[in-house]
Coordinates of N, CA and C in Angstrom, one line a residue:
M7 N 73.1 86.0 95.6 CA 72.5 87.0 96.4 C 73.5 88.1 96.8
S8 N 73.0 89.3 96.9 CA 73.8 90.5 97.2 C 73.8 90.8 98.7
Q9 N 73.2 89.8 99.5 CA 73.1 90.0 101.0 C 73.9 88.9 101.6
N10 N 74.6 89.2 102.7 CA 75.3 88.1 103.4 C 74.4 87.4 104.5
Q11 N 75.0 86.5 105.3 CA 74.2 85.8 106.2 C 73.5 86.7 107.3
E12 N 74.1 87.8 107.5 CA 73.5 88.7 108.5 C 72.4 89.6 107.9
G13 N 72.1 89.4 106.6 CA 71.1 90.2 105.9 C 71.6 91.6 105.4
Q14 N 72.9 91.8 105.4 CA 73.5 93.0 105.0 C 73.7 93.0 103.5
Y15 N 73.4 94.1 102.8 CA 73.8 94.2 101.4 C 75.3 94.3 101.3
I16 N 75.9 93.8 100.2 CA 77.3 93.9 100.0 C 77.8 95.3 100.0
S17 N 77.0 96.3 99.6 CA 77.4 97.7 99.6 C 77.6 98.1 101.1
Q18 N 76.8 97.6 102.0 CA 76.9 98.0 103.4 C 78.2 97.4 104.0
V19 N 78.5 96.2 103.6 CA 79.7 95.5 104.0 C 81.0 96.3 103.6
I20 N 81.0 96.7 102.3 CA 82.1 97.5 101.8 C 82.2 98.8 102.4
R21 N 81.0 99.5 102.6 CA 81.0 100.8 103.2 C 81.5 100.8 104.6
Q22 N 81.2 99.7 105.4 CA 81.7 99.6 106.8 C 83.2 99.4 106.8
R23 N 83.6 98.6 105.9 CA 85.1 98.4 105.7 C 85.9 99.7 105.5
I24 N 85.3 100.5 104.6 CA 86.0 101.8 104.3 C 85.9 102.7 105.5
K25 N 84.8 102.8 106.1 CA 84.7 103.7 107.3 C 85.6 103.3 108.4
Q26 N 85.7 102.0 108.6 CA 86.7 101.5 109.6 C 88.1 101.9 109.3
A27 N 88.4 101.9 108.0 CA 89.8 102.3 107.6 C 90.0 103.8 107.7
G28 N 88.9 104.6 107.9 CA 88.9 106.0 108.1 C 89.3 106.8 106.8
V29 N 88.9 106.2 105.6 CA 89.3 106.9 104.4 C 88.0 107.4 103.7
R30 N 88.2 108.3 102.8 CA 87.1 109.0 102.1 C 86.6 108.0 100.9
F31 N 85.4 108.1 100.6 CA 84.8 107.3 99.5 C 83.8 108.2 98.7
N32 N 84.3 109.4 98.4 CA 83.4 110.2 97.5 C 83.2 109.6 96.2
A33 N 82.4 110.2 95.4 CA 82.0 109.6 94.1 C 83.2 109.5 93.2
N34 N 84.2 110.4 93.3 CA 85.4 110.3 92.4 C 86.6 109.6 93.0
D35 N 86.4 108.9 94.1 CA 87.5 108.2 94.8 C 87.5 106.8 94.3
N36 N 88.7 106.2 94.3 CA 88.9 104.8 94.0 C 88.8 103.9 95.3
I37 N 88.0 102.9 95.3 CA 87.8 102.1 96.5 C 88.2 100.6 96.3
A38 N 89.0 100.4 95.3 CA 89.3 99.0 94.9 C 90.0 98.3 96.1
D39 N 90.8 99.0 96.9 CA 91.5 98.3 98.0 C 90.6 97.7 99.1
Y40 N 89.3 98.1 99.0 CA 88.4 97.7 100.1 C 87.3 96.7 99.5
I41 N 87.5 96.2 98.3 CA 86.6 95.3 97.7 C 87.3 93.9 97.6
E42 N 86.8 92.9 98.2 CA 87.4 91.6 98.2 C 87.0 90.8 97.0
P43 N 87.8 89.8 96.6 CA 87.4 88.9 95.4 C 86.0 88.4 95.5
G44 N 85.3 88.5 94.4 CA 83.9 88.1 94.3 C 82.9 89.1 94.7
E45 N 83.3 90.2 95.4 CA 82.3 91.1 95.9 C 81.8 92.1 94.8
L46 N 82.6 92.3 93.8 CA 82.1 93.2 92.7 C 80.9 92.6 92.0
A47 N 80.9 91.3 91.8 CA 79.8 90.7 91.1 C 78.5 90.8 92.0
L48 N 78.7 90.7 93.3 CA 77.6 90.8 94.2 C 77.1 92.2 94.2
L49 N 78.0 93.2 94.1 CA 77.6 94.6 94.1 C 76.8 94.9 92.8
Q50 N 77.2 94.3 91.7 CA 76.5 94.5 90.5 C 75.1 93.9 90.6
E51 N 74.9 92.8 91.2 CA 73.6 92.2 91.5 C 72.8 93.1 92.3
E52 N 73.4 93.7 93.3 CA 72.6 94.6 94.2 C 72.1 95.8 93.4
V53 N 73.0 96.4 92.6 CA 72.6 97.6 91.8 C 71.5 97.2 90.9
Q54 N 71.6 96.0 90.3 CA 70.5 95.6 89.3 C 69.2 95.5 90.0
A55 N 69.2 94.9 91.2 CA 67.9 94.7 92.0 C 67.3 96.1 92.3
K56 N 68.2 97.0 92.7 CA 67.7 98.3 93.1 C 67.3 99.2 91.9
M57 N 67.9 98.9 90.8 CA 67.6 99.6 89.6 C 66.2 99.2 89.1
V58 N 65.8 98.0 89.3 CA 64.5 97.5 89.0 C 63.5 98.4 89.8
E59 N 63.8 98.6 91.1 CA 62.9 99.5 91.9 C 62.8 100.9 91.4
V60 N 63.9 101.4 90.9 CA 63.9 102.8 90.3 C 63.0 102.8 89.1
L61 N 63.1 101.8 88.3 CA 62.2 101.8 87.1 C 60.8 101.6 87.5
N62 N 60.5 100.8 88.5 CA 59.1 100.7 89.0 C 58.6 102.0 89.5
S63 N 59.5 102.7 90.2 CA 59.0 104.0 90.7 C 58.8 105.0 89.6
L64 N 59.4 104.8 88.5 CA 59.2 105.7 87.3 C 57.9 105.2 86.5
V65 N 57.3 104.2 87.1 CA 56.0 103.6 86.5 C 56.3 103.1 85.1
I66 N 57.4 102.4 84.9 CA 57.8 101.7 83.7 C 57.5 100.2 83.9
D67 N 56.8 99.7 82.9 CA 56.4 98.3 83.0 C 57.5 97.4 82.5
T68 N 58.4 97.0 83.4 CA 59.5 96.1 83.0 C 59.2 94.7 82.8
E69 N 57.9 94.3 83.1 CA 57.5 92.9 83.0 C 57.0 92.6 81.6
T70 N 56.3 93.5 80.9 CA 55.8 93.2 79.6 C 56.4 94.1 78.5
D71 N 57.1 95.2 78.9 CA 57.8 96.0 77.9 C 59.1 95.3 77.5
H72 N 59.1 94.8 76.2 CA 60.3 94.1 75.8 C 61.6 95.0 75.8
N73 N 61.4 96.3 75.7 CA 62.5 97.2 75.6 C 63.2 97.4 76.9
T74 N 62.5 97.2 78.0 CA 63.0 97.5 79.4 C 63.1 96.3 80.3
Q75 N 62.8 95.1 79.8 CA 62.9 93.9 80.6 C 64.3 93.7 81.2
D76 N 65.3 94.0 80.4 CA 66.7 93.8 80.8 C 67.5 95.1 81.1
T77 N 66.7 96.2 81.2 CA 67.4 97.5 81.4 C 68.1 97.6 82.7
A78 N 67.5 97.1 83.8 CA 68.2 97.1 85.1 C 69.5 96.4 85.0
K79 N 69.5 95.2 84.4 CA 70.7 94.4 84.2 C 71.8 95.2 83.4
R80 N 71.4 95.8 82.3 CA 72.3 96.5 81.5 C 72.9 97.7 82.2
V81 N 72.0 98.4 82.9 CA 72.5 99.6 83.6 C 73.5 99.3 84.8
A82 N 73.2 98.2 85.5 CA 74.1 97.8 86.6 C 75.4 97.4 86.0
K83 N 75.5 96.6 84.9 CA 76.7 96.3 84.3 C 77.5 97.5 83.8
M84 N 76.7 98.5 83.2 CA 77.3 99.7 82.7 C 78.0 100.5 83.8
Y85 N 77.3 100.6 84.9 CA 77.9 101.4 86.0 C 79.1 100.7 86.7
V86 N 78.9 99.5 87.0 CA 80.0 98.8 87.7 C 81.2 98.4 86.9
Q87 N 80.9 97.9 85.7 CA 82.0 97.4 84.8 C 82.6 98.4 83.8
E88 N 81.8 99.5 83.5 CA 82.2 100.3 82.4 C 82.4 101.8 82.9
V89 N 81.3 102.6 83.0 CA 81.5 104.0 83.1 C 82.0 104.4 84.5
F90 N 81.8 103.6 85.5 CA 82.3 103.9 86.9 C 83.3 102.9 87.3
S91 N 83.9 102.2 86.4 CA 84.9 101.2 86.7 C 86.1 101.7 87.4
G92 N 86.4 103.0 87.2 CA 87.6 103.6 87.8 C 87.5 103.7 89.3
R93 N 86.3 103.5 89.8 CA 86.1 103.4 91.3 C 86.4 102.1 91.9
Y94 N 86.2 101.0 91.1 CA 86.2 99.7 91.6 C 87.4 98.8 91.2
T95 N 88.2 99.3 90.3 CA 89.4 98.6 89.8 C 90.7 99.3 90.2
K96 N 91.7 98.5 90.4 CA 93.0 99.1 90.8 C 93.6 99.9 89.6
M97 N 94.5 100.7 89.8 CA 95.2 101.5 88.8 C 95.9 100.6 87.8
P98 N 95.8 100.9 86.5 CA 96.4 100.1 85.5 C 97.9 100.0 85.7
E99 N 98.5 98.8 85.4 CA 99.9 98.7 85.5 C 100.6 99.6 84.5
L100 N 101.7 100.2 84.9 CA 102.4 101.1 84.0 C 103.8 100.6 83.6
T101 N 104.1 100.8 82.3 CA 105.4 100.5 81.8 C 106.3 101.8 82.1
E102 N 107.1 101.7 83.1 CA 108.0 102.8 83.5 C 109.4 102.5 83.1
F103 N 110.1 103.5 82.6 CA 111.5 103.3 82.3 C 112.3 104.6 82.6
P104 N 113.5 104.5 83.0 CA 114.3 105.7 83.4 C 114.7 106.5 82.2
N105 N 114.9 107.8 82.5 CA 115.2 108.7 81.4 C 116.7 108.6 81.1
I106 N 117.1 107.5 80.4 CA 118.5 107.2 80.1 C 119.2 108.3 79.3
E107 N 118.4 108.8 78.3 CA 118.9 109.9 77.4 C 118.9 111.3 78.0
K108 N 118.4 111.4 79.2 CA 118.3 112.6 79.9 C 117.5 113.7 79.1
L109 N 116.4 113.2 78.6 CA 115.5 114.1 77.8 C 115.0 115.3 78.7
N110 N 115.1 116.5 78.2 CA 114.6 117.6 78.9 C 113.9 118.6 78.0
E111 N 113.2 118.1 77.0 CA 112.4 118.9 76.1 C 110.9 118.5 76.3
L112 N 110.1 119.5 75.8 CA 108.7 119.4 76.0 C 108.1 118.1 75.3
I113 N 107.3 117.3 76.1 CA 106.6 116.2 75.5 C 105.1 116.5 75.6
I114 N 104.4 116.4 74.5 CA 102.9 116.6 74.5 C 102.2 115.3 74.1
V115 N 101.2 114.9 74.8 CA 100.4 113.8 74.5 C 98.9 114.2 74.3
G116 N 98.3 113.9 73.2 CA 96.9 114.3 73.1 C 96.6 114.6 71.6
P117 N 95.3 114.8 71.4 CA 94.2 114.8 72.3 C 93.9 113.4 72.7
I118 N 93.6 113.2 74.0 CA 93.1 111.9 74.5 C 91.6 112.0 74.8
T119 N 90.8 111.1 74.2 CA 89.4 111.2 74.4 C 89.1 110.8 75.9
I120 N 88.3 111.6 76.5 CA 87.8 111.4 77.9 C 86.3 111.2 77.9
R121 N 85.9 110.3 78.8 CA 84.5 110.0 79.0 C 84.2 109.9 80.5
S122 N 83.2 110.6 80.9 CA 82.9 110.6 82.4 C 81.4 110.8 82.5
A123 N 81.1 111.0 83.8 CA 79.7 111.4 84.1 C 79.7 112.4 85.2
C124 N 78.9 113.5 85.1 CA 78.9 114.5 86.2 C 78.3 113.9 87.4
S125 N 78.9 114.2 88.5 CA 78.5 113.6 89.8 C 77.2 114.2 90.3
H126 N 76.8 115.3 89.7 CA 75.5 116.0 90.1 C 74.3 115.3 89.5
H127 N 74.4 114.9 88.2 CA 73.2 114.4 87.6 C 73.5 113.0 86.9
L128 N 74.7 112.5 87.0 CA 75.1 111.3 86.3 C 74.9 111.4 84.8
C129 N 75.0 112.6 84.2 CA 74.9 112.8 82.8 C 76.3 112.8 82.2
P130 N 76.4 112.4 80.9 CA 77.8 112.2 80.3 C 78.6 113.5 80.3
I131 N 79.9 113.3 80.4 CA 80.9 114.4 80.1 C 81.8 113.8 79.0
M132 N 81.8 114.4 77.9 CA 82.6 113.9 76.8 C 83.5 115.0 76.2
G133 N 84.8 114.6 76.1 CA 85.7 115.6 75.6 C 87.1 115.1 75.3
Q134 N 88.1 116.0 75.5 CA 89.5 115.6 75.2 C 90.4 116.2 76.2
C135 N 91.6 115.6 76.4 CA 92.6 116.3 77.2 C 93.9 116.2 76.6
W136 N 94.8 117.1 77.0 CA 96.2 117.2 76.5 C 97.1 117.2 77.7
I137 N 98.2 116.5 77.6 CA 99.1 116.4 78.7 C 100.5 116.9 78.2
G138 N 101.1 117.8 78.9 CA 102.4 118.3 78.6 C 103.4 117.9 79.8
V139 N 104.5 117.4 79.4 CA 105.5 116.9 80.4 C 106.9 117.5 80.1
M140 N 107.5 118.1 81.1 CA 108.9 118.6 80.9 C 109.7 117.7 81.8
P141 N 110.3 116.7 81.3 CA 111.1 115.7 82.1 C 112.4 116.2 82.5
N142 N 113.0 115.6 83.5 CA 114.4 115.8 83.9 C 115.1 114.5 83.9
E143 N 116.4 114.5 84.2 CA 117.2 113.3 84.1 C 116.8 112.2 85.1
K144 N 116.0 112.6 86.1 CA 115.6 111.7 87.2 C 114.1 111.2 87.0
S145 N 113.5 111.8 86.0 CA 112.1 111.5 85.8 C 111.9 110.0 85.4
N146 N 110.7 109.5 85.8 CA 110.2 108.2 85.3 C 109.4 108.5 84.0
L147 N 109.8 107.9 82.9 CA 109.0 108.0 81.7 C 108.0 106.8 81.6
I148 N 106.8 107.1 81.0 CA 105.8 106.0 80.9 C 105.5 105.8 79.4
G149 N 105.0 104.6 79.1 CA 104.6 104.3 77.7 C 103.5 105.2 77.2
L150 N 103.5 105.5 75.9 CA 102.5 106.4 75.4 C 101.1 106.0 75.7
S151 N 100.7 104.8 75.5 CA 99.4 104.3 75.8 C 98.9 104.5 77.2
K152 N 99.9 104.5 78.1 CA 99.6 104.6 79.5 C 98.9 105.9 79.9
Y153 N 99.3 107.0 79.2 CA 98.6 108.3 79.5 C 97.1 108.1 79.3
A154 N 96.7 107.5 78.2 CA 95.3 107.3 77.9 C 94.6 106.4 79.0
R155 N 95.4 105.3 79.3 CA 94.8 104.4 80.3 C 94.6 105.0 81.7
L156 N 95.6 105.9 82.1 CA 95.4 106.6 83.4 C 94.3 107.6 83.3
A157 N 94.2 108.3 82.2 CA 93.1 109.3 82.1 C 91.8 108.6 82.1
N158 N 91.6 107.5 81.4 CA 90.4 106.7 81.5 C 90.1 106.2 82.9
W159 N 91.1 105.8 83.6 CA 90.9 105.2 85.0 C 90.4 106.3 85.9
V160 N 91.0 107.5 85.8 CA 90.5 108.7 86.6 C 89.2 109.2 86.2
L161 N 88.9 109.2 84.9 CA 87.6 109.8 84.5 C 86.5 108.8 84.6
S162 N 86.7 107.5 84.7 CA 85.6 106.5 84.8 C 85.1 106.4 86.2
R163 N 84.6 107.6 86.6 CA 84.0 107.7 87.9 C 83.1 108.9 87.8
P164 N 82.1 109.1 88.7 CA 81.3 110.3 88.7 C 82.3 111.4 89.1
Q165 N 82.3 112.5 88.3 CA 83.3 113.5 88.4 C 82.7 114.9 88.3
I166 N 83.4 115.9 88.7 CA 83.2 117.2 88.1 C 84.6 117.6 87.5
Q167 N 84.5 118.2 86.3 CA 85.7 118.4 85.5 C 86.8 119.1 86.3
E168 N 86.5 120.1 87.1 CA 87.5 120.8 87.8 C 88.3 119.9 88.7
E169 N 87.7 118.9 89.3 CA 88.4 118.0 90.2 C 89.1 116.9 89.4
A170 N 88.5 116.5 88.3 CA 89.1 115.4 87.5 C 90.5 115.8 87.0
V171 N 90.6 117.1 86.5 CA 91.9 117.5 85.9 C 93.0 117.6 87.0
V172 N 92.6 117.9 88.2 CA 93.5 117.9 89.4 C 93.9 116.5 89.7
Q173 N 93.0 115.6 89.8 CA 93.3 114.2 90.1 C 94.3 113.6 89.1
L174 N 94.0 113.8 87.8 CA 94.9 113.3 86.8 C 96.3 113.9 86.9
S175 N 96.3 115.2 87.1 CA 97.6 115.9 87.3 C 98.4 115.4 88.5
D176 N 97.8 115.2 89.6 CA 98.4 114.7 90.8 C 99.0 113.3 90.5
L177 N 98.2 112.5 89.9 CA 98.7 111.1 89.6 C 99.9 111.1 88.7
L178 N 99.9 111.8 87.6 CA 101.0 111.9 86.7 C 102.2 112.5 87.3
F179 N 102.0 113.6 88.0 CA 103.2 114.3 88.6 C 103.9 113.5 89.7
N180 N 103.1 112.7 90.5 CA 103.7 111.9 91.5 C 104.4 110.7 90.9
K181 N 103.8 110.2 89.8 CA 104.4 109.0 89.2 C 105.7 109.3 88.4
M182 N 105.7 110.4 87.7 CA 106.8 110.7 86.8 C 107.8 111.6 87.4
K183 N 107.4 112.4 88.3 CA 108.4 113.4 89.0 C 109.1 114.2 88.0
P184 N 108.4 114.9 87.1 CA 109.0 115.7 86.1 C 109.4 117.1 86.6
D185 N 110.1 117.9 85.9 CA 110.2 119.3 86.2 C 108.9 120.1 86.2
G186 N 108.1 119.7 85.2 CA 106.8 120.4 85.0 C 105.8 119.5 84.4
L187 N 104.5 119.8 84.7 CA 103.4 119.0 84.1 C 102.3 119.9 83.9
A188 N 101.6 119.7 82.7 CA 100.4 120.5 82.4 C 99.4 119.6 81.9
V189 N 98.1 119.8 82.3 CA 97.0 119.1 81.8 C 95.9 120.1 81.4
V190 N 95.4 120.0 80.2 CA 94.2 120.8 79.8 C 93.1 119.9 79.4
M191 N 91.9 120.2 79.8 CA 90.8 119.3 79.5 C 89.7 120.2 78.9
K192 N 89.0 119.7 77.9 CA 88.0 120.4 77.2 C 86.8 119.5 77.0
A193 N 85.6 119.8 77.4 CA 84.6 118.8 77.4 C 83.2 119.4 77.3
D194 N 82.3 118.6 76.7 CA 80.9 118.9 76.6 C 80.2 118.3 77.9
H195 N 79.3 119.0 78.4 CA 78.6 118.5 79.6 C 77.1 118.3 79.3
F196 N 76.7 117.1 79.3 CA 75.3 116.8 78.9 C 74.3 117.2 80.0
C197 N 74.7 117.5 81.2 CA 73.8 118.1 82.2 C 73.4 119.5 81.8
M198 N 74.2 120.1 80.9 CA 73.7 121.4 80.3 C 73.0 121.3 79.0
Q199 N 73.4 120.3 78.3 CA 72.8 120.1 76.9 C 71.5 119.3 76.9
W200 N 71.4 118.4 77.8 CA 70.3 117.5 77.8 C 69.1 117.9 78.7
R201 N 69.5 118.7 79.7 CA 68.5 119.2 80.7 C 68.9 120.7 81.1
G202 N 68.2 121.2 82.0 CA 68.5 122.6 82.5 C 68.3 123.6 81.3
V203 N 69.4 124.4 81.1 CA 69.3 125.4 80.1 C 69.3 124.9 78.7
K204 N 69.7 123.6 78.5 CA 69.8 123.0 77.2 C 70.7 123.8 76.2
D205 N 71.8 124.2 76.7 CA 72.8 125.0 75.9 C 73.7 124.0 75.1
M206 N 73.5 123.9 73.8 CA 74.3 122.9 73.0 C 75.7 123.3 72.7
D207 N 76.0 124.6 72.9 CA 77.3 125.0 72.4 C 78.4 125.2 73.5
S208 N 78.0 125.4 74.7 CA 79.0 125.7 75.8 C 79.8 124.5 76.1
K209 N 81.1 124.7 76.3 CA 82.1 123.7 76.7 C 82.8 124.3 77.9
M210 N 83.4 123.4 78.7 CA 84.3 123.8 79.8 C 85.7 123.4 79.4
I211 N 86.6 124.4 79.6 CA 88.0 124.2 79.4 C 88.7 124.6 80.7
N212 N 89.5 123.7 81.2 CA 90.3 124.1 82.4 C 91.6 123.4 82.4
S213 N 92.5 123.9 83.2 CA 93.9 123.4 83.1 C 94.5 123.4 84.5
V214 N 95.5 122.6 84.6 CA 96.4 122.6 85.8 C 97.8 122.7 85.3
M215 N 98.6 123.6 85.9 CA 100.0 123.7 85.6 C 100.8 123.5 86.8
R216 N 101.8 122.7 86.7 CA 102.7 122.3 87.8 C 104.2 122.6 87.5
G217 N 104.9 122.9 88.5 CA 106.4 123.1 88.3 C 106.8 124.1 87.3
S218 N 107.6 123.7 86.3 CA 108.1 124.7 85.3 C 107.0 125.3 84.5
F219 N 105.9 124.6 84.3 CA 104.8 125.2 83.5 C 104.2 126.4 84.3
L220 N 104.2 126.3 85.6 CA 103.6 127.3 86.4 C 104.6 128.5 86.5
R221 N 105.9 128.2 86.6 CA 106.9 129.3 86.7 C 107.3 130.0 85.4
N222 N 107.3 129.2 84.3 CA 107.8 129.7 83.1 C 106.7 130.0 82.1
S223 N 106.4 131.3 81.9 CA 105.3 131.7 81.1 C 105.5 131.4 79.6
D224 N 106.8 131.4 79.2 CA 107.1 131.1 77.8 C 106.8 129.6 77.5
L225 N 107.1 128.7 78.4 CA 106.9 127.3 78.3 C 105.3 127.1 78.3
R226 N 104.7 127.8 79.1 CA 103.2 127.6 79.2 C 102.6 128.1 77.9
R227 N 103.0 129.2 77.3 CA 102.5 129.7 76.1 C 102.8 128.7 74.9
E228 N 104.0 128.1 74.9 CA 104.4 127.2 73.9 C 103.4 125.9 73.9
F229 N 103.2 125.4 75.1 CA 102.3 124.3 75.3 C 100.9 124.6 74.8
L230 N 100.4 125.7 75.2 CA 99.0 126.1 74.8 C 98.9 126.4 73.3
A231 N 99.9 126.9 72.7 CA 99.9 127.2 71.3 C 100.0 125.9 70.5
L232 N 100.8 124.9 71.0 CA 100.9 123.7 70.3 C 99.6 122.8 70.3
I233 N 98.9 122.9 71.4 CA 97.7 122.1 71.5 C 96.5 122.8 70.9
N234 N 96.7 124.1 70.6 CA 95.7 124.9 69.8 C 94.4 124.9 70.5
T235 N 94.4 125.2 71.8 CA 93.1 125.3 72.5 C 92.8 126.8 72.9
K236 N 93.5 127.7 72.4 CA 93.2 129.1 72.8 C 91.9 129.5 72.3

């Protein structure tokens, strides 16, 4: 059952816990610290039960339609364990190592495939991002695969692209402490392609430049030229 002995849904219990801590829990925030062992399964059960009601309100016969009998279960699992998992799971462990060789040349990682959902309509956002790092001798370097893992963790939440690129940049800059950091994201937004204006060609490209990428226009141009997103 997704309700406790007091008749509260587990989502209410978690929400109260977060509010008591005085922290934000927007769609693109991570709330893993406020979910106790076993509660995520209960939350998925609750989402499943409420998704049945959504389908009923859409006048879909989930009792005899073989295509939709398990739709609520699938959607609940998809939201909690997959596409929004970045809200409910802790940050992936990172392999960090010191900059022993005192590397101070431009490092570029990408394109990294990114998948998210717009927080306005819960429609898919699909695209790529590139990360540029200008390390210094005191920087923490991370394993190559960890860039993709961190990007996936940040993007696996309801997002708007403009905020997602800032979140990813903040995370990497604070972890690595480089001289400079750059993140460019380019994505298709299904909230434009699937609904609304139904524009199939428009993409959003945005960037965040920190430290030496912000101060040094030559470095910025080199990065942008190498990723070929002009």
